[in-house]
């Protein structure tokens, strides 16, 4: 018997057999096939719904990726986006659970299909046996060939439907595998996002600590600077005090000189008066002794010649009268003289000691003033020399940076008063490309900003420090000028660490680390991200 023949066979219970499958006709198996078709349609609807769910998940994941890109560009909303990530992850996990439940239902359906397939295999064996039997009876039933041919066509039609069912089952399995693979990929991406978020939070904490340490160091430097400023103020106050004391000492010395001159004049007058009094007293004594001698001689002569006793107690002689008048005049002269200060010599000695002390103090102050003026002169000379050297360097750097930022043009800085460069005004000239030379006041806002940046970096480049802080210097610039600034910053950051406050996304792209401040429930938080590492991972 040729079982590969396409001729169908019909059993007594209404089954029609062909070599690839079986079709139930007339009993409950026919209802099962129709129900299966509906069930397959339901499965197709379920699959379509799951495809939509998968598309929705992919849309959510795409949104997550966009949000992640947004995180890379804007650190300020990172915590908010992290919260959105968490909510999205929760929603996706719920979707995954629903999908897993749906896949379990699909697996049950597939198992049922596999069970039906096993039954089909058993039916195929029975069909083979029945074909053998039918081929034996084929010759006898040639008259029934047209009916059998019609049944054969119907069986072929049903076989096509069955093949389509198998094809749908295979497609369903493929879709299931694709969905499972896609879900596994999304789960891995979600796990990676969770790890990245956790890593970013850890880095945020680490950089918050580093920033806190830097702020503490800055405060320490500020306090030291304030102490130096206070010490400088104290020194200036001491110098001012010394100058005031010197002025007071000079005034006091001048007063003392006047007092000493007055004292010398009075002392001279007293010496003259004292000498005059001494001379008068000596003359008086001489005259008194002369008169006494004359009186004694006269008395002796009277006594010897005439025997007359002395009568000096009763009658005053002419010399005595003259002497009394003279003595009276001398008294009047003494009364007219000012009273003599017996402590004048002692006061003179004390005043002289005080004067010597003040002169010594004056000499010390003059010596200190001379030394201080000499030091100030040397400092001014050194400051002038350093200023001139630094000014030449700044001038060259300014022209170089200006040309680089403006892609051409000329610039210059000029000292108005060359005799006193330290205290002189400095004029900044800028000539952008294809424009006349201008002062800073004649430039636009963007040109002023670029010129100021060029001058700042020219000063900075003369003695670069490990850190460089900038606060929104790129705010007034357009995209073209920002690109030029970025090129300059990329070159500067090779030797210095740049810390820049900015809201410009293009400027953020060259950063290696990004810090942002966000506020949740009235509490400010600092978040950070390692952009360089994240970009390497994305690449």
mmCIF file with all atom_site columns, N, CA and C in Angstrom, residues 249 467 502 530:
data_model
loop_
_atom_site.group_PDB
_atom_site.id
_atom_site.type_symbol
_atom_site.label_atom_id
_atom_site.label_alt_id
_atom_site.label_comp_id
_atom_site.label_asym_id
_atom_site.label_entity_id
_atom_site.label_seq_id
_atom_site.pdbx_PDB_ins_code
_atom_site.Cartn_x
_atom_site.Cartn_y
_atom_site.Cartn_z
_atom_site.occupancy
_atom_site.B_iso_or_equiv
_atom_site.pdbx_formal_charge
_atom_site.auth_seq_id
_atom_site.auth_comp_id
_atom_site.auth_asym_id
_atom_site.auth_atom_id
_atom_site.pdbx_PDB_model_num
ATOM 1  N N  . UNK A 1 249 ? 56.468 114.382 69.992 1.00 0.00 ? 249 UNK A N  1
ATOM 2  C CA . UNK A 1 249 ? 57.788 114.578 70.588 1.00 0.00 ? 249 UNK A CA 1
ATOM 3  C C  . UNK A 1 249 ? 58.444 115.844 70.042 1.00 0.00 ? 249 UNK A C  1
ATOM 4  N N  . UNK A 1 467 ? 44.619 75.474  41.107 1.00 0.00 ? 467 UNK A N  1
ATOM 5  C CA . UNK A 1 467 ? 43.174 75.550  40.931 1.00 0.00 ? 467 UNK A CA 1
ATOM 6  C C  . UNK A 1 467 ? 42.806 76.866  40.250 1.00 0.00 ? 467 UNK A C  1
ATOM 7  N N  . UNK A 1 502 ? 28.506 76.830  35.637 1.00 0.00 ? 502 UNK A N  1
ATOM 8  C CA . UNK A 1 502 ? 27.956 77.099  34.311 1.00 0.00 ? 502 UNK A CA 1
ATOM 9  C C  . UNK A 1 502 ? 26.569 76.488  34.188 1.00 0.00 ? 502 UNK A C  1
ATOM 10 N N  . UNK A 1 530 ? 30.736 61.244  37.346 1.00 0.00 ? 530 UNK A N  1
ATOM 11 C CA . UNK A 1 530 ? 32.011 61.168  36.620 1.00 0.00 ? 530 UNK A CA 1
ATOM 12 C C  . UNK A 1 530 ? 31.687 61.080  35.133 1.00 0.00 ? 530 UNK A C  1
#
